[in-house]
Short mmCIF file of C-alpha atoms and ligand atoms in Angstrom, two decimals:
data_model
loop_
_atom_site.label_atom_id
_atom_site.label_comp_id
_atom_site.label_asym_id
_atom_site.label_seq_id
_atom_site.Cartn_x
_atom_site.Cartn_y
_atom_site.Cartn_z
CA MET N 280 -14.46 -24.86 1.11
CA ARG N 281 -11.27 -26.33 2.76
CA ILE N 282 -11.38 -23.51 5.35
CA GLN N 283 -15.05 -23.96 6.09
CA LEU N 284 -14.36 -27.65 6.81
CA LEU N 285 -11.49 -26.80 8.99
CA LEU N 286 -13.75 -24.53 11.02
CA LEU N 287 -16.17 -27.37 11.68
CA LEU N 288 -13.41 -29.47 13.07
CA VAL N 289 -11.86 -26.98 15.40
CA PRO N 290 -13.26 -26.67 18.99
CA SER N 291 -15.77 -23.91 19.71
CA VAL N 292 -14.62 -21.34 22.24
CA ALA N 293 -18.15 -20.18 22.93
CA SER N 294 -18.37 -19.35 26.58
CA ALA N 295 -19.37 -16.35 28.64
CA ALA N 296 -15.75 -15.75 29.45
CA THR N 297 -14.48 -15.93 25.88
CA LEU N 298 -15.18 -13.95 22.70
CA CYS N 299 -13.58 -14.71 19.29
CA PHE N 300 -14.17 -12.68 16.25
CA GLU N 301 -12.66 -12.15 12.65
CA ALA N 302 -10.11 -9.41 12.21
CA GLU N 303 -11.58 -8.57 8.86
CA LEU N 304 -14.84 -7.65 10.53
CA ALA N 305 -13.61 -4.25 11.70
CA ASN N 306 -16.41 -1.78 12.40
CA ASP N 307 -14.01 0.95 10.91
CA LEU N 308 -10.84 0.60 8.87
CA SER N 309 -8.52 3.02 7.38
CA TYR N 310 -5.63 2.90 4.77
CA PRO N 311 -3.27 1.05 4.57
CA PHE N 312 -5.21 -1.65 6.33
CA GLU N 313 -7.18 -3.73 3.84
CA ILE N 314 -9.21 -6.86 3.73
CA ALA N 315 -7.56 -9.70 1.63
CA GLU N 316 -8.38 -13.18 0.68
CA VAL N 317 -5.77 -15.43 1.85
CA GLU N 318 -5.08 -19.13 2.38
CA GLY N 319 -4.94 -20.41 5.85
CA ALA N 320 -7.14 -17.66 7.42
CA SER N 321 -10.36 -18.34 9.20
CA GLY N 322 -13.26 -17.45 6.82
CA GLY N 323 -10.76 -17.24 3.99
CA LEU N 324 -10.16 -13.56 4.85
CA ALA N 325 -7.79 -11.64 6.93
CA LEU N 326 -6.75 -7.97 7.56
CA THR N 327 -3.41 -6.94 5.90
CA ILE N 328 -0.99 -4.14 5.31
CA PRO N 329 0.56 -5.15 2.07
CA GLU N 330 4.35 -5.27 2.01
CA GLY N 331 5.62 -2.01 0.54
CA ALA N 332 2.59 0.04 1.77
CA GLY N 333 4.77 1.54 4.43
CA SER N 334 4.14 2.65 7.99
CA ARG N 335 3.36 6.14 6.69
CA GLY N 336 5.46 8.06 9.26
CA ALA N 337 6.56 7.61 12.80
CA PHE N 338 5.77 4.25 14.46
CA GLY N 339 2.66 4.10 16.70
CA LYS N 340 1.30 7.48 15.47
CA LYS N 341 -2.51 7.56 15.70
CA ASP N 342 -3.25 8.52 12.14
CA THR N 343 -1.17 5.98 10.26
CA GLY N 344 -4.00 3.52 9.78
CA PHE N 345 -6.24 1.63 12.10
CA ALA N 346 -8.81 -1.04 12.55
CA SER N 347 -11.52 -0.58 15.11
CA TYR N 348 -13.79 -3.13 16.75
CA PHE N 349 -16.71 -2.59 19.23
CA VAL N 350 -17.04 -5.59 21.33
CA GLY N 351 -19.70 -6.41 23.90
CA ILE N 352 -18.10 -7.65 27.17
CA PRO N 353 -20.61 -9.88 29.02
CA ALA N 354 -19.24 -9.55 32.50
CA GLU N 355 -16.74 -7.34 34.44
CA GLY N 356 -13.23 -8.79 34.93
CA GLU N 357 -9.71 -9.08 33.72
CA TYR N 358 -9.33 -10.36 30.16
CA SER N 359 -6.31 -11.19 27.90
CA ILE N 360 -6.35 -10.53 24.24
CA ARG N 361 -4.66 -12.74 21.61
CA MET N 362 -4.49 -12.37 17.87
CA ARG N 363 -3.98 -14.90 15.10
CA VAL N 364 -1.33 -13.33 12.90
CA ARG N 365 1.12 -14.07 10.09
CA TRP N 366 4.22 -11.86 9.91
CA ASN N 367 6.30 -11.43 6.69
CA GLY N 368 9.74 -10.95 8.38
CA ASN N 369 11.89 -9.14 10.86
CA CYS N 370 10.55 -5.60 9.77
CA SER N 371 7.13 -6.91 9.30
CA ASN N 372 6.19 -8.50 12.60
CA SER N 373 4.25 -6.07 14.69
CA ALA N 374 1.09 -3.98 15.26
CA MET N 375 -0.12 -1.78 18.14
CA LEU N 376 -3.22 -2.71 20.07
CA LYS N 377 -5.29 -0.24 22.18
CA ILE N 378 -8.17 -0.87 24.48
CA GLY N 379 -10.52 2.04 24.97
CA GLN N 380 -8.50 5.16 26.03
CA THR N 381 -5.47 3.14 27.34
CA LYS N 382 -1.99 3.49 25.95
CA PRO N 383 -1.34 1.29 22.84
CA VAL N 384 0.87 -1.86 23.43
CA LEU N 385 3.26 -3.37 20.98
CA VAL N 386 2.16 -6.84 19.63
CA SER N 387 5.09 -8.72 18.20
CA THR N 388 6.73 -12.10 17.83
CA LYS N 389 9.82 -13.50 16.00
CA THR N 390 7.82 -16.26 14.27
CA PHE N 391 7.75 -15.51 10.54
CA GLY N 392 5.90 -16.76 7.57
CA VAL N 393 3.34 -19.00 9.49
CA TRP N 394 -0.03 -18.26 11.12
CA HIS N 395 0.18 -18.41 14.95
CA TRP N 396 -1.48 -16.91 18.06
CA VAL N 397 0.18 -14.01 19.80
CA PHE N 398 -0.51 -12.45 23.20
CA ALA N 399 -1.83 -8.99 22.61
CA GLY N 400 -2.26 -7.50 26.00
CA ARG N 401 -4.43 -7.70 29.14
CA GLY N 402 -6.95 -5.34 30.48
CA LYS N 403 -9.77 -4.87 32.94
CA PHE N 404 -13.22 -4.51 31.30
CA SER N 405 -16.48 -3.45 32.75
CA GLN N 406 -19.62 -4.99 31.45
CA GLY N 407 -20.73 -3.36 28.16
CA THR N 408 -19.34 -2.30 24.83
CA HIS N 409 -15.60 -1.54 24.53
CA GLU N 410 -13.55 -0.36 21.59
CA ILE N 411 -10.42 -2.42 20.64
CA ARG N 412 -8.18 -0.79 18.08
CA ILE N 413 -5.33 -2.12 16.10
CA GLN N 414 -2.89 0.57 14.79
CA ASN N 415 -0.45 0.36 11.90
CA ARG N 416 3.12 -0.03 13.00
CA GLU N 417 4.68 -1.64 9.95
CA ASP N 418 3.66 -3.20 6.67
CA GLY N 419 3.89 -6.88 5.61
CA VAL N 420 1.53 -8.05 8.35
CA TRP N 421 -1.64 -10.30 8.38
CA LEU N 422 -4.30 -10.46 11.14
CA ASP N 423 -6.80 -13.17 11.07
CA GLU N 424 -8.84 -13.45 14.40
CA ILE N 425 -8.95 -11.75 17.71
CA LEU N 426 -9.69 -13.65 21.04
CA VAL N 427 -10.77 -11.79 24.27
CA SER N 428 -10.70 -14.33 27.15
CA ARG N 429 -10.77 -14.54 30.87
CA GLU N 430 -9.28 -18.01 30.54
CA ASP N 431 -5.67 -19.13 29.67
CA LEU N 432 -6.65 -21.38 26.78
CA GLU N 433 -4.06 -23.60 25.21
CA LEU N 434 -3.92 -22.56 21.52
CA GLY N 435 -2.22 -24.40 18.63
CA PRO N 436 -1.66 -22.78 15.23
CA ASP N 437 -5.20 -23.33 13.94
CA PRO N 438 -8.02 -20.71 13.85
CA LEU N 439 -10.81 -20.93 16.33
CA GLU N 440 -14.45 -20.90 15.46
CA PRO N 441 -15.57 -17.20 15.75
CA ASP N 442 -18.61 -16.67 18.06
CA THR N 443 -18.95 -12.93 17.99
CA ILE N 444 -19.52 -10.21 15.34
CA PRO N 445 -18.27 -6.78 16.43
CA ARG N 446 -21.29 -4.38 16.19
CA ALA N 447 -21.21 -0.62 16.24
CA ASP N 448 -23.98 1.22 17.86
CA ALA N 449 -26.80 0.91 15.31
CA ALA N 450 -27.99 4.46 15.95
CA SER N 451 -24.62 5.97 15.15
CA ARG N 452 -23.80 3.63 12.14
CA PRO N 453 -27.01 2.82 10.34
CA GLU N 454 -25.36 2.45 6.88
CA PRO N 455 -22.53 0.01 5.87
CA ARG N 456 -19.03 1.43 6.11
CA VAL N 457 -17.07 1.46 2.89
CA PHE N 458 -13.52 0.03 2.81
CA LEU N 459 -11.32 -0.11 -0.38
CA SER N 460 -8.64 -2.60 -1.33
CA SER N 461 -6.71 -3.56 -4.46
CA PRO N 462 -5.46 -7.18 -4.37
CA THR N 463 -4.19 -7.31 -8.02
CA ARG N 464 -0.57 -8.04 -7.73
CA GLY N 465 -0.76 -6.51 -4.29
CA ILE N 466 1.76 -8.36 -2.38
CA ARG N 467 5.43 -8.47 -3.18
CA ALA N 468 7.59 -11.50 -2.71
CA LEU N 469 9.68 -11.52 0.46
CA PRO N 470 13.28 -10.17 0.20
CA PRO N 471 15.96 -12.76 0.03
CA THR N 472 16.96 -14.14 3.44
CA ASP N 473 20.33 -12.53 3.43
CA PHE N 474 18.76 -9.07 3.33
CA LYS N 475 19.65 -6.88 6.26
CA LEU N 476 16.67 -4.76 7.32
CA THR N 477 16.59 -2.14 10.09
CA HIS N 478 13.87 0.23 11.11
CA ALA N 479 14.16 3.72 9.77
CA THR N 480 14.59 6.28 12.56
CA GLN N 481 14.77 9.59 10.64
CA ARG N 482 11.86 11.90 10.27
CA VAL N 483 10.18 11.19 6.91
CA MET N 484 7.56 12.90 4.83
CA PRO N 485 4.49 10.63 5.12
CA LEU N 486 3.08 8.75 2.25
CA PRO N 487 -0.43 9.85 1.07
CA ALA N 488 -3.15 8.26 3.21
CA LEU N 489 -5.05 7.21 0.05
CA ARG N 490 -5.30 4.10 -1.92
CA THR N 491 -3.52 4.33 -5.17
CA LEU N 492 -4.45 2.11 -8.19
CA VAL N 493 -1.67 1.57 -10.65
CA LEU N 494 -3.23 1.23 -13.99
CA ARG N 495 -1.50 -1.14 -16.50
CA GLU N 496 -1.42 -1.06 -20.33
CA LYS N 497 -2.10 -4.75 -20.45
CA GLY N 498 -5.02 -5.94 -18.35
CA SER N 499 -6.91 -4.16 -15.73
CA THR N 500 -6.35 -3.34 -11.98
CA ARG N 501 -9.00 -4.57 -9.55
CA LEU N 502 -10.45 -2.31 -6.85
CA VAL N 503 -12.48 -4.09 -4.34
CA VAL N 504 -15.10 -2.25 -2.45
CA TRP N 505 -15.92 -3.90 0.84
CA LEU N 506 -19.25 -2.95 2.47
CA ARG N 507 -19.35 -3.71 6.23
CA ASN N 508 -22.79 -3.78 7.80
CA SER N 509 -22.38 -3.26 11.48
CA SER N 510 -25.98 -2.93 12.18
CA ALA N 511 -28.54 -5.72 12.56
CA SER N 512 -30.73 -4.39 9.69
CA ASP N 513 -30.90 -5.03 5.90
CA ALA N 514 -28.97 -2.56 3.74
CA THR N 515 -29.27 -1.66 0.07
CA GLY N 516 -27.74 0.93 -2.12
CA LYS N 517 -25.63 1.86 -5.09
CA VAL N 518 -21.81 2.11 -5.48
CA THR N 519 -20.46 4.17 -8.41
CA PHE N 520 -16.88 4.50 -9.54
CA VAL N 521 -16.44 8.20 -10.55
CA SER N 522 -13.46 9.39 -12.54
CA PRO N 523 -13.10 12.74 -14.33
CA SER N 524 -10.23 11.31 -16.35
CA PRO N 525 -10.60 8.76 -19.25
CA VAL N 526 -10.59 5.30 -17.72
CA GLU N 527 -12.46 2.08 -18.57
CA VAL N 528 -14.42 0.43 -15.68
CA LYS N 529 -15.80 -3.11 -15.86
CA PRO N 530 -18.27 -4.87 -15.46
CA ASN N 531 -20.09 -1.55 -14.66
CA ALA N 532 -19.12 1.76 -13.15
CA GLU N 533 -22.23 1.61 -11.24
CA GLN N 534 -23.33 -1.39 -9.20
CA THR N 535 -26.21 -1.97 -6.81
CA PHE N 536 -25.89 -3.91 -3.49
CA ARG N 537 -28.24 -5.65 -1.13
CA MET N 538 -27.13 -7.04 2.25
CA SER N 539 -29.61 -9.14 4.12
CA ARG N 540 -29.94 -9.11 7.84
CA GLY N 541 -26.98 -10.73 9.37
CA GLU N 542 -24.68 -10.41 6.30
CA SER N 543 -21.73 -8.47 7.73
CA LEU N 544 -19.44 -8.12 4.74
CA LYS N 545 -20.06 -7.77 0.93
CA LYS N 546 -17.58 -7.49 -1.94
CA LEU N 547 -18.04 -5.55 -5.15
CA CYS N 548 -15.33 -5.45 -7.76
CA PHE N 549 -14.39 -2.85 -10.35
CA GLU N 550 -11.80 -3.64 -13.04
CA VAL N 551 -10.10 -0.33 -14.11
CA SER N 552 -7.91 0.20 -17.12
CA PRO N 553 -6.48 3.35 -18.76
CA GLY N 554 -8.86 4.90 -21.42
CA ALA N 555 -7.68 6.70 -24.58
CA GLY N 556 -5.74 9.88 -23.83
CA LEU N 557 -5.18 9.15 -20.16
CA HIS N 558 -1.89 11.02 -19.48
CA ARG N 559 0.94 9.47 -17.61
CA GLY N 560 0.82 10.61 -13.93
CA LEU N 561 -1.68 10.92 -11.13
CA HIS N 562 -5.44 11.23 -11.42
CA THR N 563 -8.12 11.53 -8.80
CA ALA N 564 -11.15 9.23 -8.69
CA PHE N 565 -13.95 8.62 -6.19
CA ILE N 566 -16.02 5.71 -4.94
CA ARG N 567 -19.55 7.25 -4.45
CA VAL N 568 -22.06 5.25 -2.29
CA ARG N 569 -25.71 6.11 -2.25
CA HIS N 570 -27.33 4.46 0.79
CA GLN N 571 -31.05 3.54 1.03
CA ASN N 572 -31.77 6.49 3.24
CA GLY N 573 -30.46 8.88 0.51
CA ARG N 574 -27.21 9.64 2.26
CA ILE N 575 -24.27 9.97 -0.10
CA GLU N 576 -20.76 9.02 0.88
CA GLY N 577 -17.52 9.51 -1.07
CA ARG N 578 -14.19 7.83 -0.81
CA LYS N 579 -11.27 9.42 -2.73
CA LEU N 580 -8.60 7.30 -4.36
CA LEU N 581 -5.71 7.97 -6.78
CA LEU N 582 -5.18 6.39 -10.20
CA LEU N 583 -1.55 6.28 -11.41
CA ARG N 584 -0.53 5.70 -15.05
CA PRO N 585 3.17 5.18 -14.43
CA LEU N 586 5.85 7.24 -16.25
CA GLN N 587 7.62 5.44 -19.04
CA TRP N 588 11.21 4.95 -18.22
CA LEU N 589 14.41 4.16 -20.18
CA VAL N 590 17.16 2.58 -17.97
CA THR N 591 20.82 1.83 -18.56
CA ASN N 592 22.74 -1.19 -17.56
CA ALA N 593 24.33 -1.26 -14.13
CA PHE N 594 27.66 0.41 -13.29
CA PRO N 595 29.85 -0.25 -10.20
CA CYS N 596 29.01 1.97 -7.22
CA PRO N 597 30.99 2.33 -3.96
CA GLY N 598 28.98 1.92 -0.77
CA GLN N 599 30.05 5.29 0.65
CA LEU N 600 29.00 8.36 -1.28
CA GLY N 601 28.50 6.11 -4.40
CA VAL N 602 26.11 8.64 -5.91
CA GLU N 603 29.19 10.89 -6.44
CA ALA N 604 30.82 8.22 -8.65
CA PRO N 605 30.74 9.64 -12.21
CA SER N 606 30.12 7.61 -15.38
CA ALA N 607 30.04 8.07 -19.15
CA VAL N 608 26.38 8.97 -18.94
CA GLU N 609 27.07 12.03 -16.79
CA GLU N 610 29.74 13.17 -19.31
CA ALA N 611 27.07 13.20 -22.04
CA ILE N 612 24.54 15.30 -20.02
CA GLY N 613 23.24 18.42 -21.47
CA GLY N 614 20.98 19.53 -24.30
CA ASP N 615 19.31 16.24 -25.25
CA PHE N 616 18.71 12.58 -24.37
CA PRO N 617 22.20 11.48 -23.31
CA GLY N 618 21.64 7.96 -24.64
CA LEU N 619 23.07 8.34 -28.09
CA ARG N 620 26.48 9.53 -26.76
CA ALA N 621 26.73 7.86 -23.33
CA ARG N 622 28.30 4.43 -24.16
CA ALA N 623 25.51 2.92 -22.10
CA MET N 624 22.96 0.15 -23.05
CA TRP N 625 19.47 1.87 -22.73
CA ARG N 626 16.22 -0.04 -22.85
CA VAL N 627 12.67 0.51 -22.29
CA VAL N 628 11.28 -0.62 -18.96
CA GLY N 629 8.44 -3.19 -19.17
CA GLU N 630 5.27 -2.99 -17.15
CA ASP N 631 6.25 -5.91 -15.06
CA ALA N 632 9.08 -3.70 -13.44
CA ILE N 633 6.50 -1.19 -11.98
CA THR N 634 5.40 -2.16 -8.39
CA PRO N 635 1.82 -2.15 -7.19
CA PHE N 636 2.73 1.16 -5.53
CA GLY N 637 3.74 2.68 -8.86
CA LEU N 638 7.70 2.47 -8.16
CA LEU N 639 10.21 1.55 -10.74
CA ASP N 640 11.76 -1.73 -9.54
CA MET N 641 15.26 -1.34 -10.68
CA ARG N 642 16.14 -4.90 -9.62
CA ARG N 643 13.77 -6.18 -12.14
CA ALA N 644 14.39 -3.44 -14.82
CA VAL N 645 18.21 -3.55 -14.62
CA ALA N 646 19.79 -6.22 -12.53
CA ASP N 647 19.48 -7.87 -9.13
CA LYS N 648 22.89 -6.84 -7.93
CA THR N 649 24.34 -4.82 -4.91
CA TYR N 650 26.86 -2.01 -5.02
CA VAL N 651 25.72 -0.81 -8.45
CA MET N 652 24.13 2.23 -9.96
CA ALA N 653 22.08 2.79 -13.08
CA TYR N 654 20.38 5.75 -14.90
CA ALA N 655 16.62 6.13 -15.50
CA PHE N 656 15.37 8.67 -18.10
CA THR N 657 11.94 10.03 -18.86
CA ARG N 658 10.31 13.17 -20.16
CA LEU N 659 7.58 15.38 -18.54
CA ARG N 660 5.34 17.41 -20.75
CA ALA N 661 4.27 20.70 -19.16
CA ALA N 662 1.17 22.56 -20.33
CA GLU N 663 2.66 25.83 -19.20
CA ALA N 664 6.13 26.99 -17.98
CA GLY N 665 6.27 27.40 -14.21
CA ASP N 666 7.31 25.89 -10.85
CA TYR N 667 6.21 22.45 -10.01
CA TRP N 668 6.59 19.96 -7.20
CA LEU N 669 7.92 16.56 -7.87
CA SER N 670 7.39 13.77 -5.27
CA VAL N 671 10.46 11.57 -5.19
CA ARG N 672 10.85 8.34 -3.51
CA HIS N 673 14.10 6.45 -3.63
CA ASP N 674 16.06 3.37 -2.52
CA ASP N 675 18.99 3.96 -2.14
CA MET N 676 20.91 7.20 -2.95
CA VAL N 677 19.66 9.21 -5.85
CA ARG N 678 20.65 12.27 -8.03
CA ILE N 679 18.38 14.06 -10.40
CA TRP N 680 19.10 16.32 -13.42
CA LEU N 681 16.28 18.26 -15.14
CA ASN N 682 17.01 19.59 -18.78
CA GLY N 683 20.72 18.86 -18.05
CA ALA N 684 20.84 20.76 -14.73
CA HIS N 685 21.49 19.11 -11.33
CA VAL N 686 18.31 19.63 -9.27
CA PHE N 687 18.35 17.21 -6.39
CA THR N 688 20.69 14.72 -4.46
CA SER N 689 19.80 12.44 -1.58
CA LEU N 690 22.53 10.32 0.25
CA GLN N 691 19.87 8.50 2.20
CA CYS N 692 20.00 4.66 1.89
CA ALA N 693 16.53 3.51 3.19
CA PRO N 694 13.40 1.78 1.98
CA SER N 695 11.29 3.88 -0.54
CA ALA N 696 8.40 4.00 1.93
CA SER N 697 10.50 6.20 4.19
CA THR N 698 12.44 8.43 1.73
CA ARG N 699 9.68 10.54 0.26
CA LYS N 700 10.91 14.03 -0.66
CA PRO N 701 9.19 17.11 -2.28
CA VAL N 702 11.48 18.69 -4.93
CA ARG N 703 10.63 22.12 -6.32
CA VAL N 704 11.60 22.39 -10.03
CA GLY N 705 11.01 24.80 -12.84
CA LEU N 706 9.55 23.27 -16.06
CA LYS N 707 9.54 24.82 -19.45
CA LYS N 708 6.56 24.62 -21.66
CA GLY N 709 6.49 21.34 -23.63
CA LEU N 710 8.93 18.52 -23.06
CA ASN N 711 11.43 18.39 -20.11
CA ASP N 712 14.22 15.75 -19.79
CA LEU N 713 14.37 14.12 -16.48
CA LEU N 714 17.50 11.98 -15.74
CA VAL N 715 17.89 10.07 -12.49
CA LYS N 716 20.91 8.16 -11.09
CA VAL N 717 19.76 5.47 -8.60
CA CYS N 718 22.28 3.64 -6.46
CA GLN N 719 21.84 0.25 -4.92
CA ILE N 720 23.56 -0.89 -1.84
CA LYS N 721 21.35 -3.65 -0.38
CA ASN N 722 17.75 -4.88 -0.26
CA TYR N 723 15.21 -3.29 -2.52
CA TRP N 724 16.21 -0.93 -5.48
CA GLU N 725 13.35 1.43 -6.35
CA LEU N 726 12.57 4.76 -7.67
CA GLY N 727 9.26 6.75 -7.70
CA VAL N 728 8.66 10.13 -9.40
CA TYR N 729 5.44 11.88 -10.07
CA VAL N 730 4.27 15.49 -10.38
CA PHE N 731 2.09 16.48 -7.43
CA GLU N 732 -1.58 17.10 -8.57
CA GLN N 733 -1.68 20.76 -9.59
CA LYS N 734 -2.62 23.12 -12.36
CA PRO N 735 -1.21 23.73 -14.88
CA ALA N 736 -0.67 19.94 -15.52
CA ALA N 737 2.70 18.42 -16.29
CA ALA N 738 2.28 14.83 -17.57
CA GLY N 739 4.70 12.00 -18.55
CA SER N 740 5.66 11.63 -22.16
CA GLU N 741 6.60 8.75 -24.46
CA VAL N 742 10.24 8.08 -24.65
CA ALA N 743 10.55 4.58 -26.17
CA SER N 744 10.89 6.16 -29.71
CA LEU N 745 14.21 7.70 -28.68
CA LEU N 746 15.72 4.20 -28.84
CA GLN N 747 14.31 3.74 -32.39
CA VAL N 748 16.43 6.70 -33.46
CA LYS N 749 19.42 5.02 -32.01
CA GLU N 750 18.91 1.88 -33.97
CA GLY N 751 19.06 3.83 -37.26
CA THR N 752 22.10 5.76 -36.29
CA PRO N 753 25.24 4.46 -37.91
CA1 LIG Z 831 -10.26 -14.11 9.36
CA1 LIG Z 832 18.37 -0.60 -1.50
#
């Protein structure tokens, strides 16, 4: 309500030479862009790339996520574009903007943590419909409104009253588009101000271009399905959450929708929690939409029930080649869980130390210190012996032992969004011990491991009981 009142007070920019529209009303949208409810945004909504979602590869690449708008330009001329944005910080302060087939331009300022208008390029438009496209360059960004104008308006920090709704060609887009977002615990706190962040320059293995829901033991995870009606017609249909794995979906796995003429955006919510017997690891699910004309559309997503980890206390770690520094835990590797012989304090990681991206947050699980290292232990249960691929994300250096044998080391010190590596390992049938040493030099301290989707399956196993054995040991 507060935001609606604000909109009544701000000046209208309605004029033939000026168009203003909501950034959340994209005609098309791809991951990791999502629509989010946020204070201070026009309409209470903005487009965001959550902090930690990553740039998914090289900056400015076409396929790393986009928002697309089709805007009717009333008269030929030169127009400037401005966006109302909020940036999280120094490595979360830009996006790319592209008009039609022109080269994308960088949109960036050094103003952090507050809503403001930013110049986003200039271009000559003919009369008619043009595509304006925003491309992912980095995460931790918020986009509220877009202004296309022939006039140099004086803009303060406040939103403007939107006067345009981007419309796709009704013939090519007769049904509402389907966008997914997961706002539950979706945004991380900002790193402390003394953090030193630099952009990664190395080639990286991109993150999957799919929304992943991290399922919690306590409480549910919300999946929001946004329906964007770009046509001027009514729309009805049915949205179904489909999962071959045991999960609970509330209030209903199947929900109907009705969008009246002029209703551009509709929100449906699914609360998802693990069902009995859901193994620890990745699962595939789908959002299936049945439109009124009978057309069926599917959106794939991933469900992650995180591995259960045991972690040690923190040990000192040199900044250079710290992963080579040994400890009592490594002396005890071989044959079994090293905890009982390792002269280390082991504890079970709580759910609150698993990030919305399924990563083990070592700062929360172990200690918020720099120049330290700690060990994480879990077990994978393989249905059959064979070769498997692990997906490993780490921040910073990492070393992995499987069943007591060293299988992987990375000296890379970088955010976990840019250190994804595939690791080929041989698993034996049944339980396999996975021990990981994770070093922390600066900034975030995270670890992510899961088995790529494949058959035969290898799932995470319960390890909390190992500590109960220790308590009974004299
Ligand atoms: Ca907005
Ligand atoms: Ca780090």
